[in-house]
Short mmCIF file of C-alpha atoms in Angstrom, two decimals:
data_model
loop_
_atom_site.label_atom_id
_atom_site.label_comp_id
_atom_site.label_asym_id
_atom_site.label_seq_id
_atom_site.Cartn_x
_atom_site.Cartn_y
_atom_site.Cartn_z
CA MET V 1 -0.05 0.03 -0.04
CA ALA V 2 1.76 3.51 -0.68
CA LYS V 3 2.10 5.61 2.03
CA ALA V 4 -0.31 9.06 1.59
CA GLY V 5 2.40 11.50 3.08
CA SER V 6 4.14 14.75 1.91
CA THR V 7 5.33 13.95 -1.53
CA GLY V 8 1.86 13.56 -3.12
CA THR V 9 1.93 9.74 -3.58
CA THR V 10 -1.87 8.88 -3.16
CA TRP V 11 -4.54 9.65 -5.65
CA ARG V 12 -6.15 11.85 -2.84
CA TYR V 13 -3.04 14.32 -3.18
CA ARG V 14 -2.88 14.13 -6.87
CA TRP V 15 -6.41 15.23 -6.26
CA ALA V 16 -5.99 18.18 -3.90
CA HIS V 17 -3.54 19.33 -5.99
CA ARG V 18 -4.65 19.79 -8.59
CA GLN V 19 -7.93 21.24 -7.45
CA ASN V 20 -5.45 23.74 -5.80
CA GLU V 21 -3.33 24.84 -9.22
CA ARG V 22 -6.83 25.68 -10.66
CA ARG V 23 -8.30 27.52 -8.21
CA HIS V 24 -5.02 29.71 -8.02
CA HIS V 25 -4.74 30.14 -11.16
CA ALA V 26 -8.56 31.50 -12.12
CA TYR V 27 -7.77 33.71 -8.93
CA ARG V 28 -4.39 34.98 -10.03
CA ASP V 29 -6.25 35.86 -13.73
CA ALA V 30 -9.11 37.91 -11.74
CA GLU V 31 -7.01 39.43 -9.81
CA GLN V 32 -4.90 40.58 -12.31
CA ALA V 33 -7.76 41.89 -14.58
CA TRP V 34 -9.25 43.71 -11.27
CA ARG V 35 -6.02 45.10 -10.89
CA ARG V 36 -6.24 46.78 -14.63
CA ARG V 37 -9.08 47.54 -14.43
CA ASP V 38 -8.64 49.25 -11.10
CA GLU V 39 -5.77 51.01 -12.37
CA GLU V 40 -7.84 52.54 -15.22
CA LEU V 41 -10.45 53.84 -12.74
CA ARG V 42 -7.98 55.33 -10.81
CA ARG V 43 -6.08 57.06 -13.87
CA LEU V 44 -9.68 58.62 -14.84
CA ARG V 45 -10.31 60.02 -11.61
CA ASP V 46 -7.00 61.74 -11.15
CA THR V 47 -7.39 63.07 -14.28
CA ALA V 48 -11.28 64.37 -13.86
CA ALA V 49 -9.98 65.61 -10.32
CA GLY V 50 -7.13 67.80 -11.75
CA PHE V 51 -8.09 68.45 -15.35
CA ARG V 52 -7.51 72.09 -16.82
CA GLY V 53 -5.65 72.79 -19.75
CA SER V 54 -3.43 76.70 -20.67
CA PRO V 55 -2.96 79.05 -23.03
CA ALA V 56 0.04 77.58 -24.00
CA ALA V 57 -1.00 74.10 -25.12
CA GLY V 58 -2.30 75.96 -28.39
CA ALA V 59 1.51 76.96 -28.79
CA GLY V 60 1.66 76.24 -32.73
CA LEU V 61 -1.61 75.92 -33.82
CA PRO V 62 -2.88 77.33 -36.47
CA LEU V 63 -6.44 78.92 -34.40
CA GLU V 64 -6.87 82.00 -32.89
CA LEU V 65 -8.10 81.80 -29.46
CA ALA V 66 -10.87 83.88 -27.83
CA PRO V 67 -9.52 85.44 -24.64
CA GLY V 68 -8.65 83.98 -21.77
CA GLU V 69 -9.75 80.25 -23.50
CA VAL V 70 -7.77 77.14 -23.14
CA VAL V 71 -6.93 74.26 -24.52
CA PHE V 72 -7.54 70.64 -23.30
CA TRP V 73 -6.30 68.26 -26.10
CA ALA V 74 -5.44 68.41 -29.62
CA LEU V 75 -4.82 65.52 -32.26
CA PRO V 76 -3.43 66.15 -35.81
CA ALA V 77 -5.23 62.99 -37.48
CA ALA V 78 -8.80 63.72 -37.61
CA GLN V 79 -11.14 63.54 -40.27
CA LEU V 80 -14.16 65.13 -40.69
CA VAL V 81 -17.54 63.36 -41.40
CA GLU V 82 -21.46 64.73 -42.36
CA VAL V 83 -24.01 62.13 -42.13
CA ARG V 84 -26.24 62.14 -45.67
CA HIS V 85 -29.69 61.66 -44.09
CA THR V 86 -31.30 63.77 -41.41
CA ALA V 87 -30.54 62.57 -37.83
CA VAL V 88 -31.87 63.46 -33.98
CA LEU V 89 -29.00 62.62 -31.32
CA PRO V 90 -29.64 62.33 -28.14
CA ALA V 91 -29.06 64.89 -25.57
CA PRO V 92 -25.36 65.13 -24.40
CA ASP V 93 -24.73 63.77 -21.21
CA LEU V 94 -21.65 63.41 -18.13
CA ASN V 95 -21.69 59.35 -18.19
CA VAL V 96 -18.19 57.33 -18.17
CA ASP V 97 -18.48 54.05 -19.08
CA PRO V 98 -14.46 52.80 -18.71
CA ASP V 99 -15.95 49.53 -20.29
CA ARG V 100 -16.38 49.89 -24.04
CA PRO V 101 -15.58 47.57 -26.17
CA PRO V 102 -12.68 47.43 -28.86
CA LEU V 103 -13.60 50.37 -31.61
CA HIS V 104 -12.83 49.09 -35.56
CA HIS V 105 -11.41 52.49 -38.22
CA ARG V 106 -14.32 52.10 -39.99
CA ARG V 107 -17.50 54.74 -40.87
CA PRO V 108 -20.42 53.90 -40.15
CA GLU V 109 -22.60 53.58 -43.25
CA GLY V 110 -24.20 56.29 -44.24
CA VAL V 111 -21.29 58.83 -43.31
CA LYS V 112 -19.15 60.58 -45.22
CA THR V 113 -15.33 61.85 -45.21
CA VAL V 114 -15.49 65.40 -46.10
CA ASP V 115 -12.14 67.22 -44.99
CA ALA V 116 -8.60 66.19 -42.45
CA GLY V 117 -6.96 67.80 -40.24
CA ILE V 118 -6.26 69.01 -36.69
CA ALA V 119 -9.07 68.39 -33.76
CA VAL V 120 -8.97 70.54 -31.14
CA LEU V 121 -10.49 70.79 -27.79
CA THR V 122 -10.79 73.86 -25.42
CA ASP V 123 -12.52 74.99 -22.65
CA ARG V 124 -15.40 76.87 -25.36
CA ARG V 125 -15.92 74.72 -28.18
CA VAL V 126 -14.34 71.45 -30.34
CA VAL V 127 -12.24 72.69 -33.77
CA LEU V 128 -11.57 70.77 -36.50
CA LEU V 129 -9.00 73.05 -38.27
CA GLY V 130 -9.18 71.10 -41.81
CA GLY V 131 -7.51 71.76 -45.25
CA ARG V 132 -11.03 73.12 -46.28
CA GLY V 133 -11.69 75.01 -43.48
CA ARG V 134 -12.34 75.46 -39.85
CA ARG V 135 -15.13 73.62 -38.45
CA ASP V 136 -16.31 75.38 -34.75
CA TRP V 137 -18.98 73.27 -32.43
CA ALA V 138 -19.38 75.58 -29.55
CA TYR V 139 -20.46 73.77 -25.99
CA GLY V 140 -23.49 76.45 -25.46
CA LYS V 141 -25.13 75.17 -29.02
CA ILE V 142 -24.60 71.89 -28.71
CA THR V 143 -27.88 70.03 -28.88
CA GLY V 144 -27.02 66.82 -29.63
CA LEU V 145 -24.02 64.33 -29.35
CA ALA V 146 -23.05 60.51 -29.96
CA HIS V 147 -20.04 58.05 -29.68
CA ASP V 148 -20.75 55.50 -31.95
CA PRO V 149 -20.10 52.08 -29.89
CA ALA V 150 -18.95 50.28 -32.24
CA ALA V 151 -16.31 52.77 -34.72
CA PRO V 152 -14.13 55.97 -33.63
CA VAL V 153 -17.12 58.42 -34.48
CA THR V 154 -18.53 61.28 -32.79
CA LEU V 155 -21.17 62.87 -34.21
CA ILE V 156 -22.43 66.36 -32.73
CA GLN V 157 -25.35 68.54 -33.29
CA VAL V 158 -25.83 72.86 -33.03
CA LEU V 159 -28.16 74.93 -33.43
CA ASP V 160 -26.67 76.84 -36.19
CA ARG V 161 -25.65 73.75 -38.63
CA ARG V 162 -28.89 71.99 -40.56
CA ARG V 163 -26.23 69.15 -41.58
CA THR V 164 -24.90 66.72 -38.41
CA SER V 165 -21.60 66.72 -38.91
CA GLY V 166 -18.49 65.29 -36.36
CA LEU V 167 -15.10 63.31 -35.90
CA LEU V 168 -13.65 59.94 -36.77
CA LEU V 169 -10.84 59.97 -34.76
CA PRO V 170 -8.11 56.96 -35.36
CA THR V 171 -8.76 53.54 -32.62
CA ASP V 172 -5.91 54.48 -30.39
CA ALA V 173 -7.27 57.68 -29.94
CA ALA V 174 -11.03 57.82 -29.44
CA ALA V 175 -11.07 56.85 -26.15
CA GLU V 176 -9.42 59.20 -24.75
CA PHE V 177 -11.18 61.94 -26.71
CA ARG V 178 -14.47 60.88 -25.63
CA PHE V 179 -13.11 61.79 -22.03
CA THR V 180 -11.00 64.69 -22.44
CA LEU V 181 -14.32 65.98 -24.58
CA THR V 182 -16.89 65.07 -21.38
CA LEU V 183 -14.44 66.73 -19.34
CA ALA V 184 -14.48 69.49 -21.32
CA PHE V 185 -18.48 69.99 -21.44
CA ALA V 186 -18.44 69.68 -17.78
CA GLU V 187 -16.58 72.27 -17.42
CA ALA V 188 -18.25 74.30 -19.57
CA ILE V 189 -21.56 74.00 -17.88
CA GLU V 190 -19.74 74.12 -14.27
CA GLN V 191 -20.56 70.32 -13.59
CA ARG V 192 -17.26 68.55 -13.34
CA PRO V 193 -17.59 67.64 -9.32
CA ALA V 194 -19.99 65.74 -10.51
CA VAL V 195 -18.27 63.41 -12.99
CA VAL V 196 -15.46 62.85 -10.46
CA ALA V 197 -18.06 61.65 -8.15
CA GLN V 198 -18.84 59.36 -10.64
CA LEU V 199 -15.97 57.75 -10.42
CA ASP V 200 -15.53 57.51 -7.14
CA GLU V 201 -18.86 55.22 -6.85
CA LEU V 202 -16.96 53.13 -9.72
CA ILE V 203 -14.21 52.52 -7.96
CA ALA V 204 -16.14 51.61 -4.91
CA GLU V 205 -18.30 49.58 -6.42
CA HIS V 206 -15.49 48.26 -8.00
CA GLU V 207 -13.03 47.59 -4.80
CA ARG V 208 -16.35 45.66 -3.60
CA ALA V 209 -15.91 43.11 -6.19
CA ARG V 210 -12.63 42.33 -5.63
CA PRO V 211 -11.69 38.83 -5.64
CA THR V 212 -10.66 36.78 -2.26
CA ARG V 213 -8.38 33.81 -2.47
CA PRO V 214 -9.75 30.58 -2.50
CA SER V 215 -8.77 28.20 0.26
CA VAL V 216 -6.86 24.97 0.10
CA ILE V 217 -8.30 22.11 -0.57
CA THR V 218 -7.10 19.13 1.75
CA PRO V 219 -6.49 15.71 1.35
CA ALA V 220 -9.49 14.94 3.27
CA GLN V 221 -12.22 16.58 1.37
CA ALA V 222 -11.32 13.87 -2.40
CA ARG V 223 -14.18 11.71 -3.27
CA THR V 224 -14.27 8.45 -4.36
CA ALA V 225 -15.91 9.92 -8.13
CA ALA V 226 -12.81 11.70 -8.18
CA ARG V 227 -10.36 8.53 -9.28
CA VAL V 228 -13.18 7.66 -12.04
CA PRO V 229 -11.93 9.60 -15.50
CA GLY V 230 -14.85 12.25 -16.01
CA GLY V 231 -15.64 12.73 -12.16
CA ARG V 232 -19.11 13.18 -11.16
CA ARG V 233 -20.28 12.86 -14.82
CA THR V 234 -18.77 9.61 -15.16
CA VAL V 235 -20.37 8.09 -12.15
CA ALA V 236 -23.89 9.47 -12.96
CA VAL V 237 -24.09 8.33 -16.57
CA ALA V 238 -23.06 4.54 -15.06
CA ALA V 239 -25.20 4.58 -12.44
CA ALA V 240 -27.86 5.80 -14.60
CA ALA V 241 -27.05 2.58 -17.11
CA ALA V 242 -26.95 0.22 -13.88
CA LEU V 243 -30.24 0.97 -13.79
CA LEU V 244 -32.16 1.02 -17.17
CA VAL V 245 -30.09 -1.95 -18.42
CA PRO V 246 -32.07 -4.65 -15.82
CA ALA V 247 -35.31 -2.75 -16.11
CA LEU V 248 -34.90 -3.53 -20.16
CA LEU V 249 -34.07 -6.99 -19.67
CA PHE V 250 -36.60 -7.86 -16.83
CA ALA V 251 -39.62 -6.17 -18.22
CA PRO V 252 -42.56 -8.08 -16.76
CA ASP V 253 -45.07 -9.74 -19.33
CA PRO V 254 -47.81 -8.54 -20.46
CA PRO V 255 -50.77 -9.42 -18.59
CA ALA V 256 -53.33 -11.73 -19.64
CA ARG V 257 -56.83 -10.69 -21.46
CA PRO V 258 -59.67 -11.99 -18.51
CA GLY V 259 -61.75 -14.47 -19.67
CA PRO V 260 -64.33 -17.99 -18.79
CA GLU V 261 -62.73 -20.76 -16.88
CA VAL V 262 -64.17 -23.36 -18.99
CA ALA V 263 -63.80 -27.50 -17.05
CA VAL V 264 -63.06 -29.99 -19.18
CA ALA V 265 -63.94 -33.49 -18.02
CA ALA V 266 -61.17 -35.94 -17.40
CA THR V 267 -63.31 -39.17 -16.55
CA ALA V 268 -64.97 -41.87 -18.73
CA PRO V 269 -68.57 -41.19 -19.87
CA THR V 270 -71.49 -43.26 -17.38
CA ALA V 271 -75.06 -44.49 -17.88
CA SER V 272 -76.31 -41.54 -16.46
CA PRO V 273 -73.80 -38.70 -16.59
CA SER V 274 -74.24 -35.70 -13.78
CA PRO V 275 -75.00 -32.64 -14.36
CA PRO V 276 -71.79 -30.16 -15.18
CA PRO V 277 -70.35 -27.69 -12.74
CA PRO V 278 -71.48 -24.78 -13.28
CA LEU V 279 -68.70 -22.13 -14.68
CA ARG V 280 -66.98 -20.24 -12.71
CA VAL V 281 -65.96 -15.94 -14.24
CA PRO V 282 -63.44 -14.26 -12.42
CA VAL V 283 -63.75 -10.77 -11.45
CA PRO V 284 -61.33 -8.36 -12.44
CA VAL V 285 -59.74 -6.76 -9.63
CA PRO V 286 -58.37 -3.35 -10.45
CA ALA V 287 -54.64 -2.67 -9.97
CA LYS V 288 -53.75 0.01 -7.49
CA VAL V 289 -52.07 3.30 -9.17
CA ALA V 290 -49.36 4.76 -6.98
CA PRO V 291 -49.90 8.39 -5.88
CA ARG V 292 -48.31 10.87 -7.51
CA VAL V 293 -45.22 12.40 -5.82
CA ALA V 294 -44.08 15.79 -6.27
CA PRO V 295 -40.55 16.63 -6.79
CA SER V 296 -38.99 17.13 -4.08
CA PRO V 297 -37.10 20.90 -3.90
CA SER V 298 -33.59 18.33 -4.71
CA MET V 299 -34.68 17.52 -7.99
CA VAL V 300 -36.03 21.08 -8.83
CA ARG V 301 -32.30 21.93 -8.44
CA GLU V 302 -30.74 19.76 -10.27
CA ARG V 303 -32.64 20.50 -12.74
CA ARG V 304 -29.97 22.55 -14.96
CA CYS V 305 -30.90 22.65 -18.66
CA GLY V 306 -27.22 20.88 -19.05
CA ALA V 307 -25.26 22.72 -17.12
CA PRO V 308 -22.23 21.20 -14.77
CA ALA V 309 -23.30 20.30 -10.78
CA ASN V 310 -21.81 24.06 -9.39
CA PRO V 311 -23.43 25.51 -5.46
CA LEU V 312 -23.42 28.39 -7.36
CA GLY V 313 -26.79 28.11 -9.01
CA TYR V 314 -25.81 28.51 -12.83
CA ASP V 315 -27.34 27.24 -14.98
CA TYR V 316 -28.63 26.69 -18.61
CA CYS V 317 -32.43 27.18 -18.12
CA GLY V 318 -33.04 30.69 -17.71
CA GLY V 319 -33.06 33.50 -15.44
CA SER V 320 -30.86 36.88 -14.21
CA ARG V 321 -27.22 37.25 -16.58
CA ILE V 322 -24.22 36.75 -15.23
CA ARG V 323 -22.18 40.13 -15.23
CA LYS V 324 -19.89 39.34 -12.10
CA PRO V 325 -19.39 36.09 -12.06
CA ASP V 326 -18.14 34.27 -8.57
CA TRP V 327 -14.47 33.86 -8.68
CA ARG V 328 -14.53 29.82 -8.15
CA VAL V 329 -17.08 29.82 -11.98
CA CYS V 330 -13.63 28.41 -13.00
CA ASP V 331 -14.07 25.43 -10.83
CA TYR V 332 -16.77 24.33 -12.60
CA PHE V 333 -17.61 25.66 -15.54
CA ASP V 334 -14.44 25.22 -18.65
CA CYS V 335 -13.69 28.99 -19.15
CA GLY V 336 -12.14 30.13 -22.32
CA ARG V 337 -8.59 31.98 -22.17
CA GLU V 338 -8.06 35.19 -21.06
CA PHE V 339 -11.48 34.74 -19.28
CA TRP V 340 -11.49 37.47 -16.95
CA ALA V 341 -10.16 40.24 -19.44
CA GLY V 342 -14.08 39.82 -20.90
CA ARG V 343 -16.43 42.91 -20.14
CA GLY V 344 -19.51 40.96 -20.89
CA TYR V 345 -22.38 38.77 -19.54
CA LEU V 346 -21.24 35.18 -19.31
CA VAL V 347 -22.00 32.03 -22.25
CA GLN V 348 -20.92 29.16 -23.14
CA CYS V 349 -19.13 28.62 -26.51
CA ARG V 350 -19.68 26.61 -29.25
CA ASP V 351 -16.86 24.61 -28.33
CA GLY V 352 -18.31 23.83 -24.52
CA SER V 353 -16.15 26.63 -22.71
CA VAL V 354 -17.98 29.90 -20.95
CA SER V 355 -17.15 33.29 -21.67
CA LEU V 356 -17.92 37.24 -20.52
CA THR V 357 -18.22 38.53 -24.26
CA GLY V 358 -22.16 38.28 -23.73
CA GLY V 359 -23.73 41.12 -25.67
CA ARG V 360 -20.56 42.21 -27.33
CA ARG V 361 -19.74 42.53 -30.65
CA GLY V 362 -17.60 39.34 -31.88
CA ALA V 363 -18.92 37.09 -28.58
CA CYS V 364 -17.31 33.68 -28.88
CA SER V 365 -14.88 34.84 -32.07
CA GLU V 366 -12.21 32.56 -30.83
CA HIS V 367 -14.58 29.64 -29.64
CA GLY V 368 -16.32 28.97 -32.30
CA GLY V 369 -19.00 31.31 -31.73
CA LEU V 370 -22.02 32.06 -29.34
CA ARG V 371 -23.86 28.65 -28.10
CA ARG V 372 -26.06 30.18 -25.19
CA THR V 373 -26.52 32.29 -22.01
CA VAL V 374 -25.92 31.03 -18.94
CA TRP V 375 -28.32 32.11 -15.93
CA THR V 376 -28.47 32.60 -12.62
#
């Protein structure tokens, strides 16, 4: 018999080691994803709190500033776009969304490029210094503002211009432009503290969602099912087969149809035969019907619609979408590569793995496409 020592020579020690390694990797990935978002939120908060510009920032730009006007941001690789058809944009807001999906460098349908030049953000306006002239959008005249969720395009409507126009920016600069535009507009209407307060709330909510270090699994927690390849699922299938096969092999014969019993004489005939005995017809007895048993709560809980057994309550049956899964989710589901870097809700891909890309463009694109949603 192998000795259960510290070298892990028994199956229980090997099982505990694998479980601890898996839980540690899942925790480490979740912790890294949490730290990246925490650093980004705090960077945005510091930028909003210390947001300011200066007249010197506009030095060298072919732009004449008004008295007291300061420049916040400038980018030399912007394009002026116009919308071919009339559109009504939503009113400008001060919402900050640090979890936007990646943008693709393309023009949305119905948008055409009419010029290119330098985009400038000041404390009073948005300006494009193009080859064909200058285009201004004063904050006080903006009635509509919209950021395309899939392309680096920002559209702006103003009171004194009939056609909707905007800017097409490089994909790597679009997020910073949008955040700076939000701060500049908030500064113009004296609402920058509201943006800082919003970021403080996002940081506090993110702090509450910090992953906790998993507990250590001991060899004593190993179950016998861990020795079978496939684990508990294999044991469950084998048990179901063991119950089903005997039931099919030893099925009872169908019941005989009830009918009259006729007695046949076996004695020799005599001169005075005795009268035949009366016929005896058996009275059928009604079969006992077993009472219907309602499913127990444990049976209802086991209905997972194909999802693996887990104490988290996750299944494929329906309910609420899961945007912040429990850090133990990878102990029971097959998490895909870069699982914790996702910014959507929990879904299952066609290759059987789960991903946090639900609701995003190209969900499960690296795993054969989207199959179904995981619910709680």
